[in-house]
GROMACS .gro file of N, CA and C in nm:
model
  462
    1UNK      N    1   3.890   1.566   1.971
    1UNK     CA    2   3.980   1.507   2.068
    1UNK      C    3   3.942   1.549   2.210
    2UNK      N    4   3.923   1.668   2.260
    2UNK     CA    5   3.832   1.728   2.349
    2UNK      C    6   3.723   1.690   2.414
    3UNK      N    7   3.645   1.588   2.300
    3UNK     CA    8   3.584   1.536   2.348
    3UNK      C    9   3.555   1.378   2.409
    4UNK      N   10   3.678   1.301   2.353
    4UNK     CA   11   3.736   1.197   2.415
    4UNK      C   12   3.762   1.217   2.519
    5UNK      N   13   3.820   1.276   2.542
    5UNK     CA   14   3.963   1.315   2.712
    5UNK      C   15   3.835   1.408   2.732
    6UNK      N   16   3.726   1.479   2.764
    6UNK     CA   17   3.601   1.487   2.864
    6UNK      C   18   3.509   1.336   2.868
    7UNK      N   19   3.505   1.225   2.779
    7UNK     CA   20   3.422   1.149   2.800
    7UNK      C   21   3.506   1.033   2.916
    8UNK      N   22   3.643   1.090   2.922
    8UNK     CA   23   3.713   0.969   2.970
    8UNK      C   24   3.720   1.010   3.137
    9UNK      N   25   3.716   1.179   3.111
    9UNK     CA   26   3.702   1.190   3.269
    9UNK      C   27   3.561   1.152   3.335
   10UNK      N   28   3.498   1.150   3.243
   10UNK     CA   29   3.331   1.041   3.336
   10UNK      C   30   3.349   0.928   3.372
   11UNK      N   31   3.409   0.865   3.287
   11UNK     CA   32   3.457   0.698   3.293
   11UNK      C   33   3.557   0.703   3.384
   12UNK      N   34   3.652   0.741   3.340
   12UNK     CA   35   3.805   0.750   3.458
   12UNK      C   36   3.881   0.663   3.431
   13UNK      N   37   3.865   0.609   3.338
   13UNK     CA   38   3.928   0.522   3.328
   13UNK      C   39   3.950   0.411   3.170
   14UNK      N   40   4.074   0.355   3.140
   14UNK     CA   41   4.128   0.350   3.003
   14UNK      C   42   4.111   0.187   3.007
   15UNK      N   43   4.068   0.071   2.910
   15UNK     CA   44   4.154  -0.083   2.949
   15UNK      C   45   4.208  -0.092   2.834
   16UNK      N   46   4.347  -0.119   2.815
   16UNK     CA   47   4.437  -0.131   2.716
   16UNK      C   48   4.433  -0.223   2.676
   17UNK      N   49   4.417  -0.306   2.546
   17UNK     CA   50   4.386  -0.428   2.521
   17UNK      C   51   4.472  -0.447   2.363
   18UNK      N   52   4.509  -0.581   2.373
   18UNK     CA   53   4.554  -0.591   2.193
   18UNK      C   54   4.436  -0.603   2.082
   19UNK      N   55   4.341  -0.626   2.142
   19UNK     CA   56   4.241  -0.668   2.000
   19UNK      C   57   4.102  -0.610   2.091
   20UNK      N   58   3.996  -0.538   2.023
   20UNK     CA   59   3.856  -0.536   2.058
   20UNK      C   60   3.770  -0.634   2.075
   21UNK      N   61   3.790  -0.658   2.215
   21UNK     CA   62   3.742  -0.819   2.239
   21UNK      C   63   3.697  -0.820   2.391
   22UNK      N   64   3.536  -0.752   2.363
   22UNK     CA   65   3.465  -0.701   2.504
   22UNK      C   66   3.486  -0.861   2.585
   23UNK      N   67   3.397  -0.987   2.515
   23UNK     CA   68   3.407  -1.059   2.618
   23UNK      C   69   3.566  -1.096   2.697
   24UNK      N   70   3.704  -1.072   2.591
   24UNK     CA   71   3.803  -1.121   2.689
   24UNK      C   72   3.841  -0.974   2.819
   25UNK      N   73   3.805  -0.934   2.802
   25UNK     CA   74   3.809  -0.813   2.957
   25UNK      C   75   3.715  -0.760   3.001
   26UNK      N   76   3.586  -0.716   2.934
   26UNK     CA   77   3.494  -0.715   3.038
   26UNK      C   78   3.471  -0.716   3.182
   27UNK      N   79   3.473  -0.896   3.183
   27UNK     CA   80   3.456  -0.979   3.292
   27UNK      C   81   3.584  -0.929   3.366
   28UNK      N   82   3.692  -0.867   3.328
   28UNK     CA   83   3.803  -0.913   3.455
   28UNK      C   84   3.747  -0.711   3.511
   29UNK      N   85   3.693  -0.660   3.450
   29UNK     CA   86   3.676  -0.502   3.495
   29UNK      C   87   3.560  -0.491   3.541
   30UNK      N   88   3.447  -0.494   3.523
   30UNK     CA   89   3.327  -0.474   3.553
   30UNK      C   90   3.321  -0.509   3.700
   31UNK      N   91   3.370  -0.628   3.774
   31UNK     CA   92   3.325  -0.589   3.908
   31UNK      C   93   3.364  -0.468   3.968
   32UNK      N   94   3.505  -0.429   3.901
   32UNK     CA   95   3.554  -0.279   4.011
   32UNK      C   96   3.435  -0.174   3.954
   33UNK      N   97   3.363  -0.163   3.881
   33UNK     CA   98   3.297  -0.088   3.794
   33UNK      C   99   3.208  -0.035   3.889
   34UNK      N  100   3.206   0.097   3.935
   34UNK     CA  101   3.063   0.134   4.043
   34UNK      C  102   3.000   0.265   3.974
   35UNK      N  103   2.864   0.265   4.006
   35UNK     CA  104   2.777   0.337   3.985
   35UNK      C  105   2.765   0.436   4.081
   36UNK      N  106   2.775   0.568   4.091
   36UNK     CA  107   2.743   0.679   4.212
   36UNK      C  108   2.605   0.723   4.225
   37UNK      N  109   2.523   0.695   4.302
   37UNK     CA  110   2.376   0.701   4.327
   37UNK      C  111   2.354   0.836   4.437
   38UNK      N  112   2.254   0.909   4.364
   38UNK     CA  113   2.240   1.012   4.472
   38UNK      C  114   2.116   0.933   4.564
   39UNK      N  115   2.021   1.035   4.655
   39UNK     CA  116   1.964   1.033   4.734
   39UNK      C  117   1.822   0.959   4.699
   40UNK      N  118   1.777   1.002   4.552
   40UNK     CA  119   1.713   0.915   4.466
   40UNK      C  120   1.717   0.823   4.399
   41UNK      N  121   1.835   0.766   4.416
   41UNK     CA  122   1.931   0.615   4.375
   41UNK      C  123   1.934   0.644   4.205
   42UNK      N  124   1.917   0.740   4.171
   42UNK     CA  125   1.968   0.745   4.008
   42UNK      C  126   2.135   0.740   4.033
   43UNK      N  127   2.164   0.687   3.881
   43UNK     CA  128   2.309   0.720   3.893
   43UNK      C  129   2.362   0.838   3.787
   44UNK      N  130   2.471   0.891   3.864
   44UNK     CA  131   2.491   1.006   3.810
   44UNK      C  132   2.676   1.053   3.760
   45UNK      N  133   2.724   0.923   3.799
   45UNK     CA  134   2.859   0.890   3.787
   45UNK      C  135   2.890   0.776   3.769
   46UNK      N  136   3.033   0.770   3.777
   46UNK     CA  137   3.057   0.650   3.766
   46UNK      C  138   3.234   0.640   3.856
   47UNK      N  139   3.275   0.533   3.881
   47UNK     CA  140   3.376   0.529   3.947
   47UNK      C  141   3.479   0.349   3.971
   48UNK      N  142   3.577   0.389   4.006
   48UNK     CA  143   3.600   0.222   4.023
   48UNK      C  144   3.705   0.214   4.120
   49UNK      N  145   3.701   0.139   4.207
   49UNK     CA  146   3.802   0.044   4.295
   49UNK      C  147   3.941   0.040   4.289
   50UNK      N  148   4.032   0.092   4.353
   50UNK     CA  149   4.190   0.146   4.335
   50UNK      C  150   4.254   0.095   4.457
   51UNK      N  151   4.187   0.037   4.533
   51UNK     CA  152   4.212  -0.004   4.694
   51UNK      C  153   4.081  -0.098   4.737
   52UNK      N  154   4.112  -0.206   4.718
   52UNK     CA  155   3.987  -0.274   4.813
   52UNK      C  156   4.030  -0.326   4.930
   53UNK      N  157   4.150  -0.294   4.978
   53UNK     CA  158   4.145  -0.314   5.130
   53UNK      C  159   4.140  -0.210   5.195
   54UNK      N  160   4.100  -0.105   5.156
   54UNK     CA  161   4.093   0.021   5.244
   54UNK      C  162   3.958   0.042   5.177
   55UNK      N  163   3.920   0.005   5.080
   55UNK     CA  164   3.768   0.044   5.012
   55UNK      C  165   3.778   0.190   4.940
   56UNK      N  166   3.910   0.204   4.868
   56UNK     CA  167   3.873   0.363   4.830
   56UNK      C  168   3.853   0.303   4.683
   57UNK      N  169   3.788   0.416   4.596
   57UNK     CA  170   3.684   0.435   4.492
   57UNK      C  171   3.779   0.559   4.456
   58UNK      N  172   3.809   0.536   4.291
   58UNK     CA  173   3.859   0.697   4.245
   58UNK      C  174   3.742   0.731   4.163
   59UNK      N  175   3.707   0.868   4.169
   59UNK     CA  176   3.593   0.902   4.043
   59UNK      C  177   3.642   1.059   3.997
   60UNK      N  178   3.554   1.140   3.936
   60UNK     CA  179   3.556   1.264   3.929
   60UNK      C  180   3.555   1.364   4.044
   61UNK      N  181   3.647   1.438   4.041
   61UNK     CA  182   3.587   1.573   4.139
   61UNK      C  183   3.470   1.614   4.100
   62UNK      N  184   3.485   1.673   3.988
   62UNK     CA  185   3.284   1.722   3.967
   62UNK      C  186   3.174   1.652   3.979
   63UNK      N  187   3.187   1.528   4.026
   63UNK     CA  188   3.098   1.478   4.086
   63UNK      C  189   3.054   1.497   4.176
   64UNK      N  190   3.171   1.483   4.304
   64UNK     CA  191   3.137   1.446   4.444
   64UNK      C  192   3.109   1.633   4.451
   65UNK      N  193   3.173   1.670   4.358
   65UNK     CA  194   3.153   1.835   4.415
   65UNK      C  195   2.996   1.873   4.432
   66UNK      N  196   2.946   1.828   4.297
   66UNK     CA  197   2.771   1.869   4.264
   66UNK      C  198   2.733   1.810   4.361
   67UNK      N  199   2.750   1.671   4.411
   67UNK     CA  200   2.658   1.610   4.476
   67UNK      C  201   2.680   1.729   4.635
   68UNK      N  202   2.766   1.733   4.668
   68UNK     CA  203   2.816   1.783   4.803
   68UNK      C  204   2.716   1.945   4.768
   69UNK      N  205   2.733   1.981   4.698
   69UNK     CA  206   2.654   2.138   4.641
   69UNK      C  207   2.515   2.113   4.658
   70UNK      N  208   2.494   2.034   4.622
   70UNK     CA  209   2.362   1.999   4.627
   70UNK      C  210   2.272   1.979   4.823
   71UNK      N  211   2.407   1.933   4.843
   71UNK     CA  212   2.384   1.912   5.023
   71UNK      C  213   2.305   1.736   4.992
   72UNK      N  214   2.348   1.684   4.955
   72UNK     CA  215   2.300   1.549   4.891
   72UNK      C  216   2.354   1.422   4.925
   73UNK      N  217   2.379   1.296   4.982
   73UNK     CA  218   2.449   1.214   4.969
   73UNK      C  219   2.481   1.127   4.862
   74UNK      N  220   2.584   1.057   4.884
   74UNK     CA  221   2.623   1.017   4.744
   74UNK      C  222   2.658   0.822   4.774
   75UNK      N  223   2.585   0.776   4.724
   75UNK     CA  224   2.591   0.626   4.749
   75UNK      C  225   2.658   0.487   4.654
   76UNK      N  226   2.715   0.402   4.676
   76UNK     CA  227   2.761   0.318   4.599
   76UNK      C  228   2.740   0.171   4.692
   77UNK      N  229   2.651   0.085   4.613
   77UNK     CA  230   2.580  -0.023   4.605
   77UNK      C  231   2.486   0.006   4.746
   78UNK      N  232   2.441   0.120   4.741
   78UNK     CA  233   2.356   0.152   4.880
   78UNK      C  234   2.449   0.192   5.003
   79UNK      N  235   2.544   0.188   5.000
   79UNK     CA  236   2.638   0.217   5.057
   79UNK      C  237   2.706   0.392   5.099
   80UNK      N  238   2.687   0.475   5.155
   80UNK     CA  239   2.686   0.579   5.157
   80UNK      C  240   2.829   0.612   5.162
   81UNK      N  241   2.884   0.697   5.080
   81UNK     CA  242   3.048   0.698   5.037
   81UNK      C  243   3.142   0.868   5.134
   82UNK      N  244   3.241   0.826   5.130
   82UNK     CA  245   3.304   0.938   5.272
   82UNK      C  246   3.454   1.020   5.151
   83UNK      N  247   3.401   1.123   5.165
   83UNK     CA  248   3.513   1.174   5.040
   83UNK      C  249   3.655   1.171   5.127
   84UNK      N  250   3.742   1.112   5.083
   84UNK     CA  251   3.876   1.078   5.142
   84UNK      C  252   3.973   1.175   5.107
   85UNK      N  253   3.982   1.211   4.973
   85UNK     CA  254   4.082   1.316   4.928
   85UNK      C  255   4.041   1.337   4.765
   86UNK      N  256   4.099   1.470   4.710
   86UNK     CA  257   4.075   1.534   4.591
   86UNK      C  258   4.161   1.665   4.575
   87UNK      N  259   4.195   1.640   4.376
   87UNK     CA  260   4.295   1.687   4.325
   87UNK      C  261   4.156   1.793   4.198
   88UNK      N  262   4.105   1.893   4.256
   88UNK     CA  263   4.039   1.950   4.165
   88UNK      C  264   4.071   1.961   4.033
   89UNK      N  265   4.189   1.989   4.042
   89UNK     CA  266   4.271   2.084   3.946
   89UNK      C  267   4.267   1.921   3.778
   90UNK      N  268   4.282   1.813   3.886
   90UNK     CA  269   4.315   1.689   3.729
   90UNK      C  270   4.156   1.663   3.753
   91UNK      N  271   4.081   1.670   3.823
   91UNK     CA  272   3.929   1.660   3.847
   91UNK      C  273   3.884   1.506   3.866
   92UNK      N  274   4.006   1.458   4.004
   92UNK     CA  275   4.030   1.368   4.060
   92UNK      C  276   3.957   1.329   4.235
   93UNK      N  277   3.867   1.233   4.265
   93UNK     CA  278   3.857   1.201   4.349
   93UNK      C  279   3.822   1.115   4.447
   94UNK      N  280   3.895   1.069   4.540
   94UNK     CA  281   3.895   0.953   4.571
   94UNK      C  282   3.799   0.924   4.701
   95UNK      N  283   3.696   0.853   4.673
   95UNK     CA  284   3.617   0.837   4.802
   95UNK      C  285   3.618   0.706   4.890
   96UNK      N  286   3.545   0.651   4.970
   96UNK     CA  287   3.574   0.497   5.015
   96UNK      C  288   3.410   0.456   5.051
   97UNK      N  289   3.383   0.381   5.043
   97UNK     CA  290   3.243   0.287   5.075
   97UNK      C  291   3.267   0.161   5.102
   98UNK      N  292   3.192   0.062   5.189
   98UNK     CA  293   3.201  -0.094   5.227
   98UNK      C  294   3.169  -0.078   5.050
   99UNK      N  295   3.246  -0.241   5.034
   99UNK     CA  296   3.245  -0.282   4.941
   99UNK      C  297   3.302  -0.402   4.930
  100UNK      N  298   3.290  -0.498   4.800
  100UNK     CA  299   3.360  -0.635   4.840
  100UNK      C  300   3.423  -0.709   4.670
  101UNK      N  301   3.437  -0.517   4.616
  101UNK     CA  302   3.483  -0.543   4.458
  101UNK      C  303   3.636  -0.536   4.468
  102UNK      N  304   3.713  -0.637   4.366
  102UNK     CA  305   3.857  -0.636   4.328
  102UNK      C  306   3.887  -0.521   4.285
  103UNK      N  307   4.009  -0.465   4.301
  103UNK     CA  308   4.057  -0.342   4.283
  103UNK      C  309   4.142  -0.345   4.073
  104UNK      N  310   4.123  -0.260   4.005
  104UNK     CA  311   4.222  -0.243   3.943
  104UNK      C  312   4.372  -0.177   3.978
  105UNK      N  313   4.448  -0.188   3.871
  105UNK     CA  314   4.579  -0.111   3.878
  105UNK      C  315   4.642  -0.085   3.796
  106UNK      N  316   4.695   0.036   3.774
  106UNK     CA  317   4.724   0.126   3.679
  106UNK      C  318   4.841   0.096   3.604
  107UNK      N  319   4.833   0.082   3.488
  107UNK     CA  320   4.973  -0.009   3.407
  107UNK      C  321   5.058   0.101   3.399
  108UNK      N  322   5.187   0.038   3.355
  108UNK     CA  323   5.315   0.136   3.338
  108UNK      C  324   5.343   0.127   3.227
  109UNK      N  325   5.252   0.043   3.135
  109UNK     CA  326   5.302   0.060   2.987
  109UNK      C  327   5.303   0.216   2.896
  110UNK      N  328   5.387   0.271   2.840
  110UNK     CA  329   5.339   0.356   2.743
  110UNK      C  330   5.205   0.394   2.647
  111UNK      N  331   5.193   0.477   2.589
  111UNK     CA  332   5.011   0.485   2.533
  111UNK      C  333   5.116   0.515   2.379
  112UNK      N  334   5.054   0.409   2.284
  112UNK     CA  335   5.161   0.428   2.128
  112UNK      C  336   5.045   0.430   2.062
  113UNK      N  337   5.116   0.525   1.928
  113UNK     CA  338   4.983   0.518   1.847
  113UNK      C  339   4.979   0.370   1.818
  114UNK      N  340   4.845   0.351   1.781
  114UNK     CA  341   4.755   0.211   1.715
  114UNK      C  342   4.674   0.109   1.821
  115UNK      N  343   4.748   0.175   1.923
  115UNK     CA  344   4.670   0.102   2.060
  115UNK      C  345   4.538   0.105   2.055
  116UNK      N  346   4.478   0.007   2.087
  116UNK     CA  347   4.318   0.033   2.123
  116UNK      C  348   4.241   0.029   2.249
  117UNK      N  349   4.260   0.153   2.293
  117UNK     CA  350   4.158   0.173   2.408
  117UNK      C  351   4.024   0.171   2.460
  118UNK      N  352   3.967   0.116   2.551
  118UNK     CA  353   3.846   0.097   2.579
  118UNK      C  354   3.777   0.136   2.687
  119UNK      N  355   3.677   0.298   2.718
  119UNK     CA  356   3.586   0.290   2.844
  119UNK      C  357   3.462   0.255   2.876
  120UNK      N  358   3.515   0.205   3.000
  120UNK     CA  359   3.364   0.122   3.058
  120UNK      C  360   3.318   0.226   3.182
  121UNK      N  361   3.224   0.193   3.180
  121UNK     CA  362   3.125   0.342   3.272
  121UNK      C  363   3.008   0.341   3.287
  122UNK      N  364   2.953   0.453   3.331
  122UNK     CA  365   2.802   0.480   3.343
  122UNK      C  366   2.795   0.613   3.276
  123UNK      N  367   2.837   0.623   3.175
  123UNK     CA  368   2.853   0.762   3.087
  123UNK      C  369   2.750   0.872   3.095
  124UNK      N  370   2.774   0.949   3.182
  124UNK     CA  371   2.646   1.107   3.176
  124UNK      C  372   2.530   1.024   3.238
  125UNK      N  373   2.564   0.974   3.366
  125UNK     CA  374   2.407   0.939   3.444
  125UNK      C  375   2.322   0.834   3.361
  126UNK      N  376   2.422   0.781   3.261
  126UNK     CA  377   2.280   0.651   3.170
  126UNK      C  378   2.270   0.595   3.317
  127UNK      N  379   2.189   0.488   3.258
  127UNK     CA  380   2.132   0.376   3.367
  127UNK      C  381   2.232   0.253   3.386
  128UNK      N  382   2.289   0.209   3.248
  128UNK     CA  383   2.356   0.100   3.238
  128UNK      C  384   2.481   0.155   3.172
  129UNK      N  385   2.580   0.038   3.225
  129UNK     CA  386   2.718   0.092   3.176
  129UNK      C  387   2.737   0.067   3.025
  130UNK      N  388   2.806   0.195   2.960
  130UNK     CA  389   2.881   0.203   2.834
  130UNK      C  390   2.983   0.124   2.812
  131UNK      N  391   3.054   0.099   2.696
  131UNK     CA  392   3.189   0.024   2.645
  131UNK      C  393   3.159   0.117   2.513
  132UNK      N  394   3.284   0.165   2.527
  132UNK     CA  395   3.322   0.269   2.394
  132UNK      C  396   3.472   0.245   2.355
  133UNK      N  397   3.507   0.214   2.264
  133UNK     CA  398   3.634   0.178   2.206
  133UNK      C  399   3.701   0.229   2.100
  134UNK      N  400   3.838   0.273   2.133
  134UNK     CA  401   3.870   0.375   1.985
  134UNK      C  402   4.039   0.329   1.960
  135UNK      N  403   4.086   0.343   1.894
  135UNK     CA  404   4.204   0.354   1.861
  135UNK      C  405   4.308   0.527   1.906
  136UNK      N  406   4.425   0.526   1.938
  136UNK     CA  407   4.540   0.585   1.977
  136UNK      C  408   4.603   0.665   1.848
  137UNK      N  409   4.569   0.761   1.778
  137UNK     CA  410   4.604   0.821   1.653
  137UNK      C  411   4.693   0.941   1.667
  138UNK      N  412   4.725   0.987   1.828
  138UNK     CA  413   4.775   1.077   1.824
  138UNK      C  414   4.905   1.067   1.945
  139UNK      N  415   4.959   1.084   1.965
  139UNK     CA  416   5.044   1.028   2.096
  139UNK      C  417   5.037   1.127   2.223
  140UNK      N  418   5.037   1.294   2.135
  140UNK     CA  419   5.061   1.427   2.210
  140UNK      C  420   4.972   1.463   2.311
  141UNK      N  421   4.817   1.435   2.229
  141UNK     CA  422   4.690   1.410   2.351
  141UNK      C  423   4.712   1.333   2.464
  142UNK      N  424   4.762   1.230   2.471
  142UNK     CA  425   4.749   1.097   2.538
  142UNK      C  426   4.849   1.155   2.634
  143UNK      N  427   4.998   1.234   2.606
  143UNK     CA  428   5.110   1.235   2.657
  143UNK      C  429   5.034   1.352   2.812
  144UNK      N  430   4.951   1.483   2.734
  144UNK     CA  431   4.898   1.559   2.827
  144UNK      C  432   4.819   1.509   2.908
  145UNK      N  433   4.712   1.386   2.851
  145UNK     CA  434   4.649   1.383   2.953
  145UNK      C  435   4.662   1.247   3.057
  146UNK      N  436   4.799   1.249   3.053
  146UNK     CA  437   4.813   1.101   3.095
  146UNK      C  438   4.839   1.120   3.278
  147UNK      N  439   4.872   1.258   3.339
  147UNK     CA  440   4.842   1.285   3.432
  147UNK      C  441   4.721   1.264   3.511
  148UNK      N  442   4.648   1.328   3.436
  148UNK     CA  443   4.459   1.320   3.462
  148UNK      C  444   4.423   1.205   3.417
  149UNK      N  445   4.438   1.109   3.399
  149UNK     CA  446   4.379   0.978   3.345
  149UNK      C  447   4.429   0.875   3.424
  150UNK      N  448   4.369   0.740   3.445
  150UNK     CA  449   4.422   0.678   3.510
  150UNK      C  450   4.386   0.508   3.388
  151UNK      N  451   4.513   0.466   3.386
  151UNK     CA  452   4.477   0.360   3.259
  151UNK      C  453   4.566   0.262   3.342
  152UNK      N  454   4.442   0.155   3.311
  152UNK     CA  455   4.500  -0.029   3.359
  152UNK      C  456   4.510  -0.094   3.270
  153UNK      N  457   4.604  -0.188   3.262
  153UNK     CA  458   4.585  -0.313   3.205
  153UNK      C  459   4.506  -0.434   3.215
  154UNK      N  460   4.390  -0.496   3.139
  154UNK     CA  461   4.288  -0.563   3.155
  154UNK      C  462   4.371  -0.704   3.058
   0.00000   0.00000   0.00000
């Protein structure tokens, strides 16, 4: 379980769906979907769109942290990104870059067992984004980490 709720803080993110059915949401998520590129344009995160009229981007704190440690910049679609604010502690952070992607937004539905959840990402610096999909078997996990998580409806 530990290792769900760490794979979800790479992704950041949950799409709640009734049935496993990449092509019906996909398409409505993937544009907010961004890649964090260091100085060598690898990607090394991943992040997505929470504001596109202000252009902020939520991702990991341990991201922007390494990259910043590193003394490194940190880029999205070539776009060089300005850390806006961060919640270490849920390992939350929100940056902003030009950009011209639709924003998601975070549902208010409950997380019940049998639900089937789905993250989309750039999981551990791959190259191309993941879709990993699981079912809701426990409620108590979900209840803790529902602070630190940020889940939309797709």
């Amino acid at each position: 379980m530990k290792r769900l709720l760490f794979f979800s803080l790479f992704v950041l993110f949950f799409v709640l769906t009734p049935q496993i059915k990449a092509g019906d949401y996909l398409d409505r998520v993937e544009e907010s979907v961004v890649a964090l590129r260091g100085p060598n344009k690898r990607i090394f995160c991943s992040g997505f769109v929470v504001d596109s009229k202000q252009e902020y981007i939520q991702t990991a704190f341990h991201c922007m942290e390494f990259a910043y440690m590193q003394g490194a910049d940190v880029y999205v679609d070539e776009k060089k990104v300005r850390l806006v604010a961060f919640v270490s502690k849920y390992d939350i952070a929100i940056i902003q870059a030009k950009n011209n992607r639709p924003h998601l937004k975070p549902t208010r539905r409950r997380i019940q067992v049998g639900m089937q959840l789905t993250a989309i990402g750039y999981a551990e610096g791959l190259q191309k984004p993941t879709f990993k999909a699981t079912e809701v078997v426990a409620i108590e996990e979900f209840e803790k980490a529902r602070e630190r998580l940020t889940f939309i409806d797709a």
